[in-house]
Coordinates of C-alpha atoms in Angstrom, one line a residue:
M54 CA 0.0 0.1 0.1
A55 CA 3.1 2.2 0.6
S56 CA 3.7 2.7 -3.1
G57 CA 0.0 3.8 -3.9
K58 CA 0.9 7.1 -1.6
Q59 CA 4.1 7.9 -3.1
R60 CA 3.0 9.8 -6.2
A61 CA 0.9 12.5 -5.3
D62 CA 3.4 15.2 -5.7
D63 CA 4.5 13.7 -9.3
I64 CA 1.5 15.0 -11.3
E65 CA 1.2 18.4 -12.5
I66 CA -2.4 19.0 -13.2
D67 CA -3.7 22.6 -14.6
E68 CA -6.5 23.5 -12.3
H69 CA -8.6 24.8 -15.0
D70 CA -8.4 21.4 -16.8
D71 CA -11.8 19.6 -17.2
F72 CA -11.7 16.0 -16.5
E73 CA -13.3 14.4 -19.7
V74 CA -13.0 11.1 -21.4
D75 CA -13.6 11.6 -25.2
E76 CA -13.8 8.7 -27.5
G77 CA -10.4 7.2 -27.9
E78 CA -9.1 9.5 -25.4
H79 CA -8.0 8.4 -21.6
F80 CA -8.6 11.1 -19.2
I81 CA -5.5 9.9 -17.2
T82 CA -2.3 9.6 -19.1
Q83 CA 0.2 6.7 -19.1
D84 CA 2.5 8.9 -16.8
D85 CA -0.3 8.5 -14.3
I86 CA -0.2 4.8 -14.0
L87 CA 0.9 3.4 -11.0
A88 CA 2.2 -0.2 -11.6
E89 CA 1.4 -2.9 -13.9
V90 CA -1.0 -5.6 -12.9
P91 CA 1.1 -9.1 -14.0
D92 CA -0.6 -11.3 -16.4
D93 CA -1.7 -14.8 -14.3
G94 CA -1.5 -16.8 -17.6
D95 CA -5.2 -17.7 -17.5
A96 CA -6.1 -19.1 -21.1
P97 CA -9.3 -17.7 -22.7
M98 CA -12.5 -19.1 -21.2
D99 CA -14.4 -21.5 -23.2
E100 CA -18.3 -21.5 -23.4
D101 CA -19.7 -23.7 -21.0
D102 CA -21.9 -26.5 -21.9
D103 CA -23.9 -27.0 -19.1
E104 CA -27.9 -27.3 -19.4
V105 CA -29.8 -25.0 -17.0
P106 CA -32.9 -26.7 -15.7
D107 CA -36.1 -25.7 -16.3
L108 CA -38.1 -24.9 -13.2
G109 CA -41.3 -25.8 -15.0
E110 CA -44.9 -24.4 -14.1
G111 CA -45.4 -23.9 -10.3
S112 CA -42.1 -25.5 -9.5
S113 CA -41.1 -22.3 -7.8
G114 CA -43.3 -23.0 -5.1
V115 CA -45.0 -19.4 -5.7
I116 CA -48.6 -19.3 -6.2
D117 CA -48.1 -15.9 -8.4
D118 CA -45.3 -15.9 -10.8
N119 CA -45.4 -13.4 -13.5
S120 CA -41.9 -13.7 -14.4
V121 CA -41.3 -14.2 -18.2
Q122 CA -38.0 -16.3 -17.8
H123 CA -36.0 -18.1 -15.0
F124 CA -32.1 -18.6 -14.5
T125 CA -31.3 -21.5 -12.2
G126 CA -27.7 -21.8 -12.7
H127 CA -26.6 -20.9 -9.2
T128 CA -26.6 -23.5 -6.5
S129 CA -27.1 -21.0 -3.7
S130 CA -27.9 -17.3 -3.0
V131 CA -27.7 -15.0 -5.6
F132 CA -26.1 -11.5 -4.5
T133 CA -25.7 -9.4 -7.8
V134 CA -27.0 -9.3 -11.1
S135 CA -26.4 -6.9 -13.8
C136 CA -27.8 -6.3 -17.5
H137 CA -25.9 -5.6 -20.8
P138 CA -26.2 -2.2 -21.8
T139 CA -27.7 -3.1 -25.1
E140 CA -28.0 -7.1 -25.7
P141 CA -30.2 -9.5 -23.9
L142 CA -27.9 -10.7 -21.4
A143 CA -27.3 -10.8 -17.9
A144 CA -24.5 -11.3 -15.7
S145 CA -25.0 -12.8 -12.0
G146 CA -22.7 -13.8 -9.2
G147 CA -23.3 -15.4 -5.9
E148 CA -22.5 -17.7 -2.9
D149 CA -21.5 -20.6 -4.8
D150 CA -18.2 -18.6 -5.8
L151 CA -19.4 -18.5 -9.5
G152 CA -20.5 -15.7 -12.2
Y153 CA -22.4 -16.6 -15.3
I154 CA -23.6 -14.8 -18.4
W155 CA -26.7 -15.8 -19.7
D156 CA -29.4 -15.2 -22.1
I157 CA -32.4 -13.2 -20.7
T158 CA -34.8 -14.4 -23.4
D159 CA -34.2 -18.4 -22.8
G160 CA -32.1 -18.7 -19.7
E161 CA -29.2 -20.3 -21.8
V162 CA -25.7 -20.1 -20.2
I163 CA -23.5 -18.2 -22.4
V164 CA -20.3 -18.2 -20.1
K165 CA -19.6 -19.6 -16.6
L166 CA -17.5 -17.1 -14.9
T167 CA -14.9 -19.1 -12.9
G168 CA -11.7 -18.3 -10.6
H169 CA -13.2 -16.9 -7.5
T170 CA -12.5 -18.8 -4.3
D171 CA -15.5 -16.9 -2.1
S172 CA -18.6 -15.5 -3.0
V173 CA -19.4 -13.3 -5.9
T174 CA -20.9 -10.1 -4.8
S175 CA -20.3 -7.7 -7.7
T176 CA -20.9 -7.9 -11.3
A177 CA -20.6 -5.0 -13.8
W178 CA -20.4 -4.2 -17.4
S179 CA -18.2 -1.5 -19.0
S180 CA -20.3 1.5 -20.6
D181 CA -19.6 -0.1 -24.0
G182 CA -20.9 -3.6 -23.0
E183 CA -17.3 -4.9 -24.1
L184 CA -16.1 -5.9 -20.9
I185 CA -17.8 -7.9 -17.7
S186 CA -16.1 -7.6 -14.4
T187 CA -17.0 -9.7 -11.4
G188 CA -15.6 -9.0 -7.9
G189 CA -15.8 -11.1 -4.8
M190 CA -15.2 -11.5 -1.0
D191 CA -11.9 -13.3 -1.9
G192 CA -10.6 -9.8 -2.9
K193 CA -10.1 -10.9 -6.8
I194 CA -11.6 -8.6 -9.4
R195 CA -11.8 -10.8 -12.6
I196 CA -12.3 -9.2 -16.1
W197 CA -13.8 -11.0 -19.5
R198 CA -14.3 -9.4 -22.8
R199 CA -16.0 -10.2 -25.9
V200 CA -14.5 -12.2 -28.8
G201 CA -15.1 -10.8 -32.1
K202 CA -17.8 -8.5 -33.4
D203 CA -20.2 -10.7 -34.8
N204 CA -22.2 -11.3 -31.8
Y205 CA -22.0 -11.4 -27.9
R206 CA -22.0 -14.9 -27.3
T207 CA -18.2 -15.5 -27.2
W208 CA -16.4 -14.4 -24.3
E209 CA -12.7 -14.9 -23.0
F210 CA -10.9 -14.3 -19.8
L211 CA -8.7 -11.0 -19.9
T212 CA -7.1 -10.4 -16.5
E213 CA -7.3 -10.5 -12.9
L214 CA -6.8 -7.4 -10.8
Q215 CA -5.8 -7.6 -7.0
G216 CA -5.4 -5.1 -4.4
P217 CA -8.8 -4.9 -2.3
D218 CA -9.1 -7.1 0.6
E219 CA -12.7 -7.8 -0.3
V220 CA -14.6 -6.1 -3.0
M221 CA -17.7 -4.0 -1.7
F222 CA -18.4 -2.6 -5.3
L223 CA -17.7 -2.2 -8.6
R224 CA -18.3 0.9 -11.1
W225 CA -17.3 1.4 -14.6
H226 CA -16.7 5.0 -15.7
P227 CA -19.7 6.2 -17.8
K228 CA -17.4 7.1 -20.8
G229 CA -14.5 4.8 -20.6
N230 CA -12.8 1.7 -19.8
V231 CA -11.9 2.6 -16.3
L232 CA -13.0 0.4 -13.1
L233 CA -13.7 1.6 -9.7
A234 CA -13.6 -0.8 -6.6
G235 CA -14.2 -0.3 -2.7
S236 CA -12.5 -2.5 -0.4
N237 CA -13.3 -3.8 3.0
D238 CA -9.6 -2.5 4.1
S239 CA -10.6 1.3 3.8
T240 CA -8.8 1.8 0.2
L241 CA -10.4 2.6 -3.0
W242 CA -8.7 1.6 -6.6
L243 CA -8.7 2.5 -9.7
W244 CA -7.8 0.7 -13.0
Q245 CA -7.5 1.2 -16.6
L246 CA -8.6 -1.9 -18.9
P247 CA -7.9 -3.9 -21.1
K248 CA -4.2 -3.6 -20.0
G249 CA -5.4 -3.9 -16.0
T250 CA -3.0 -1.1 -14.9
T251 CA -3.2 0.6 -11.5
M252 CA -4.2 4.2 -12.0
Q253 CA -5.0 5.3 -8.7
V254 CA -5.2 3.8 -4.9
F255 CA -6.9 6.4 -2.8
S256 CA -6.5 6.3 0.8
G257 CA -8.5 8.4 3.3
H258 CA -11.5 6.2 4.8
T259 CA -11.0 4.6 8.0
G260 CA -13.9 1.9 7.6
A261 CA -14.9 -0.4 5.0
V262 CA -15.7 1.6 1.5
N263 CA -19.4 0.2 1.2
C264 CA -20.3 2.5 -1.7
G265 CA -19.0 4.9 -4.2
E266 CA -19.8 6.5 -7.7
F267 CA -18.5 8.2 -10.5
S268 CA -20.6 11.4 -11.3
P269 CA -22.6 11.5 -14.4
D270 CA -20.2 13.6 -15.9
G271 CA -17.3 11.6 -15.4
K272 CA -15.1 14.1 -13.7
K273 CA -15.8 13.3 -9.8
I274 CA -15.7 10.2 -7.6
V275 CA -17.4 10.2 -4.5
S276 CA -16.9 7.3 -2.0
A277 CA -18.3 6.6 1.3
C278 CA -17.1 4.1 4.5
A279 CA -18.7 2.2 7.3
D280 CA -17.4 4.8 9.8
G281 CA -19.3 7.5 8.3
T282 CA -16.9 9.3 6.2
L283 CA -17.9 10.8 2.5
I284 CA -14.6 12.0 0.4
L285 CA -14.9 13.8 -3.2
W286 CA -12.1 12.7 -5.3
D287 CA -10.4 13.9 -8.4
P288 CA -9.6 10.8 -10.1
R289 CA -6.2 12.4 -11.2
S290 CA -4.9 12.6 -7.7
P291 CA -4.8 10.7 -4.6
T292 CA -5.5 13.6 -2.2
P293 CA -9.3 14.1 -1.2
V294 CA -10.8 17.7 -2.8
F295 CA -13.3 17.6 0.5
K296 CA -14.1 15.3 3.3
L297 CA -17.1 14.9 5.6
G298 CA -17.3 13.1 8.6
P299 CA -19.0 12.2 12.0
E300 CA -16.8 14.9 13.8
D301 CA -19.5 17.3 12.1
A302 CA -22.6 16.7 14.1
R303 CA -24.7 17.4 11.2
F304 CA -23.4 14.7 9.2
A305 CA -23.5 11.9 12.0
L306 CA -25.1 9.1 10.1
D307 CA -24.0 6.1 12.3
G308 CA -22.0 4.6 9.2
I309 CA -22.8 5.3 5.5
T310 CA -24.8 2.7 3.5
S311 CA -25.6 4.2 0.3
I312 CA -25.0 7.1 -2.1
A313 CA -26.1 8.6 -5.2
I314 CA -25.2 11.8 -7.6
N315 CA -27.8 13.6 -9.5
P316 CA -27.6 14.4 -13.2
S317 CA -26.0 17.7 -13.2
S318 CA -23.3 16.2 -10.8
T319 CA -23.7 18.8 -8.5
L320 CA -25.4 17.1 -5.5
A321 CA -25.0 13.7 -3.7
V322 CA -27.7 12.3 -1.6
V323 CA -26.2 10.1 1.4
G324 CA -27.6 7.6 3.5
G325 CA -27.0 6.3 6.6
A326 CA -27.0 3.1 8.7
A327 CA -29.5 4.8 11.4
G328 CA -31.9 6.3 8.8
G329 CA -30.7 9.6 8.3
V330 CA -30.4 11.0 4.7
R331 CA -28.0 14.2 3.6
V332 CA -28.0 16.2 0.7
V333 CA -24.5 17.3 0.1
S334 CA -23.1 20.0 -2.4
L335 CA -20.1 18.8 -4.6
T336 CA -19.2 22.1 -5.6
K337 CA -19.1 23.6 -1.9
G338 CA -18.4 20.6 0.0
D339 CA -21.1 21.3 2.5
I340 CA -24.5 20.0 3.8
T341 CA -27.4 21.6 1.9
G342 CA -30.2 19.5 3.3
T343 CA -31.4 16.9 5.9
L344 CA -34.2 14.4 4.6
G345 CA -36.0 12.9 7.5
G346 CA -38.7 10.5 6.1
H347 CA -37.6 7.5 7.4
T348 CA -37.6 5.4 10.3
E349 CA -35.0 6.2 13.1
G350 CA -32.7 3.3 13.2
E351 CA -33.8 1.7 9.8
S352 CA -30.8 1.8 7.4
I353 CA -30.7 3.6 4.0
E354 CA -30.2 0.7 1.5
A355 CA -30.6 2.3 -1.9
I356 CA -30.7 5.7 -3.4
T357 CA -31.4 6.7 -7.1
F358 CA -32.4 9.9 -9.2
V359 CA -35.3 10.4 -11.2
D360 CA -35.3 13.0 -14.2
L361 CA -38.6 14.0 -14.5
T362 CA -38.2 17.1 -16.6
G363 CA -35.6 15.4 -19.0
S364 CA -33.3 18.2 -18.8
G365 CA -30.9 16.5 -16.3
S366 CA -30.3 20.0 -14.9
G367 CA -31.3 21.3 -11.4
P368 CA -30.8 19.7 -8.0
G369 CA -33.3 17.0 -9.1
I370 CA -35.7 14.6 -7.8
A371 CA -34.3 11.6 -5.5
V372 CA -35.6 8.1 -4.3
T373 CA -34.3 6.8 -1.1
G374 CA -35.2 3.2 0.0
A375 CA -34.7 1.6 3.4
T376 CA -35.1 -1.2 5.6
D377 CA -38.3 0.1 7.2
G378 CA -39.9 -0.8 3.6
K379 CA -40.5 2.7 2.6
A380 CA -39.2 4.3 -0.6
C381 CA -39.4 8.2 -0.3
I382 CA -39.7 10.4 -3.3
W383 CA -37.7 13.9 -2.7
D384 CA -37.9 17.1 -4.4
L385 CA -34.4 18.5 -4.0
S386 CA -35.5 22.1 -4.8
T387 CA -37.4 22.5 -2.1
M388 CA -36.2 19.5 0.3
R389 CA -39.9 18.1 0.3
L390 CA -41.2 14.9 0.2
R391 CA -43.4 14.4 -2.8
A392 CA -44.8 10.5 -2.2
T393 CA -43.9 7.6 -0.3
L394 CA -43.8 4.0 -1.7
Q395 CA -44.4 0.9 0.5
H396 CA -43.2 -2.6 0.4
E397 CA -43.8 -5.3 3.3
D398 CA -40.1 -5.5 4.0
A399 CA -36.6 -3.8 3.7
I400 CA -36.0 -2.3 0.2
T401 CA -32.9 -3.7 -1.4
G402 CA -32.6 -1.8 -4.6
L403 CA -33.9 1.1 -6.7
L404 CA -33.8 1.5 -10.2
T405 CA -34.6 4.3 -12.5
H406 CA -36.0 4.0 -16.4
P407 CA -33.7 5.8 -19.0
A408 CA -35.4 8.4 -21.2
P409 CA -38.0 8.5 -22.5
K410 CA -39.7 6.8 -19.5
A411 CA -37.4 8.2 -16.8
H412 CA -40.3 8.8 -14.4
I413 CA -40.5 5.1 -13.8
V414 CA -38.9 3.4 -10.8
V415 CA -38.6 -0.1 -10.1
S416 CA -37.8 -1.1 -6.3
A417 CA -36.6 -4.5 -5.2
S418 CA -37.6 -5.9 -1.5
A419 CA -36.7 -8.5 1.1
D420 CA -40.6 -9.0 1.0
K421 CA -39.6 -11.3 -2.2
T422 CA -41.4 -8.9 -4.6
L423 CA -40.0 -5.9 -6.7
K424 CA -42.4 -3.3 -7.8
T425 CA -42.9 -0.6 -10.9
W426 CA -43.7 2.8 -9.9
D427 CA -44.7 6.0 -11.7
A428 CA -42.6 8.4 -9.7
R429 CA -44.7 11.5 -10.8
T430 CA -47.6 10.4 -8.6
G431 CA -46.3 7.4 -6.8
T432 CA -48.9 5.2 -8.3
L433 CA -48.1 1.6 -8.2
I434 CA -47.9 0.1 -11.8
K435 CA -46.7 -3.2 -11.5
T436 CA -45.9 -6.1 -8.9
H437 CA -43.5 -8.6 -9.9
K438 CA -43.6 -12.0 -8.4
A439 CA -41.4 -15.3 -8.7
H440 CA -39.2 -15.4 -5.5
R441 CA -39.3 -17.7 -2.6
A442 CA -36.8 -15.4 -0.6
A443 CA -35.8 -12.0 -0.4
V444 CA -34.7 -10.3 -3.7
L445 CA -31.0 -9.3 -3.1
G446 CA -30.2 -8.0 -6.4
S447 CA -32.0 -6.2 -9.3
S448 CA -31.3 -4.6 -12.9
L449 CA -33.0 -3.0 -15.8
G450 CA -32.1 -4.3 -19.4
L451 CA -33.2 -3.5 -22.9
G452 CA -33.9 0.0 -22.5
G453 CA -35.7 -0.5 -19.1
A454 CA -38.3 -3.0 -20.8
V455 CA -37.3 -5.7 -18.1
V456 CA -36.0 -6.2 -15.3
I457 CA -33.6 -8.7 -13.6
S458 CA -34.0 -9.9 -10.3
A459 CA -31.4 -12.0 -8.1
G460 CA -32.9 -14.1 -4.9
D461 CA -31.5 -15.6 -1.7
E462 CA -33.0 -18.7 -2.6
G463 CA -30.8 -18.7 -5.8
L464 CA -33.5 -18.1 -8.5
C465 CA -32.7 -15.4 -11.1
A466 CA -35.9 -13.9 -12.6
V467 CA -36.8 -11.9 -15.7
F468 CA -40.0 -9.4 -15.7
T469 CA -41.4 -7.1 -17.8
T470 CA -41.4 -3.9 -16.3
E471 CA -44.9 -2.8 -17.5
N472 CA -46.8 -5.1 -19.8
T473 CA -46.5 -8.0 -21.8
D474 CA -48.2 -8.5 -25.2
E475 CA -51.4 -10.3 -25.4
D476 CA -49.6 -13.5 -25.7
G477 CA -47.3 -12.9 -22.4
N478 CA -44.2 -12.4 -24.5
M479 CA -41.2 -10.3 -23.7
Q480 CA -41.2 -7.2 -25.7
P481 CA -37.4 -6.1 -26.6

């Protein structure tokens, strides 16, 4: 770890430079690279020939099942699922130490993602869908890439990234092949792919880095840890831009569990383990609001932003979900509660549709269901049922037409977010 702290003074950056990623251009130069990650010699991954068993009608043990497809390749709890940006593919990871790329239209396994020695807790596609990353409790981050240009059904192992003690989350840069990971050992890591070169190791947290995000404009990183510290970073520098922590009584959140950044990259909404929610200005580095709609002592597990105007400007509309089963919709221009959405158990995930239906929100819950809502009015559009246990992961695919869920009983399910056609078929 010492080497990750030696290079802060070696980089000269014009303070007026914008942090941008243009097509064919990297936002950090070769001179900024910390160290090469050695090739471990893994051979390309062959397609897996295992057949996925069909659950059959009623075999899920659920009376109501309005899913359009099941994936049953995992043998125990599924912790994470991610939909490909454009193709009908999903990547899932679970307690069985395995990941899979699978076809959401028929449940077919495309590739078994092996190499982890503990639970796979994170999966994430690059912004162009050419790379898939898996992260685990073993501290490994493994990368696969698409082979050829004809289709998305052939993948090969690319490299393994090491450094984190235990991977808490993975995020790809919105405009380039740069990967961010939070670690249980209080560090934050940044790599450039496909070479797998380490770009930064951020040190400044004192607890497990539970959550982190690139800003939508790609110029900032916000990270937060279990000890209640929030840090804003310039990705080109290992020195924090600003830091907020529990020493400021207004920011005492009993540990930070979730964050989200608004579409204009000016505000972050931060959720805590004790039910508190704070709004933080990323331009001024101070607290601009306190949102108090959740039950005290109930952890904020998910936050997302809804762009009701389609402009992407202004403070925005935020949705916060907690273990009290409530999702609260907030107008950040007034700091007022617009509507409250209700589940029967803890909310585990919140997803926002892309334009032109950016007013649609999907919530996932430990009550075994997912729900689609109209955030403009708080109206329930559809309840999604297939699981026999808590929904632990969720992701939107095909431009928001489908939602994929990952369950504690080992099932992944595919639902249409709104309605199917008259024959009950999924509409891509």
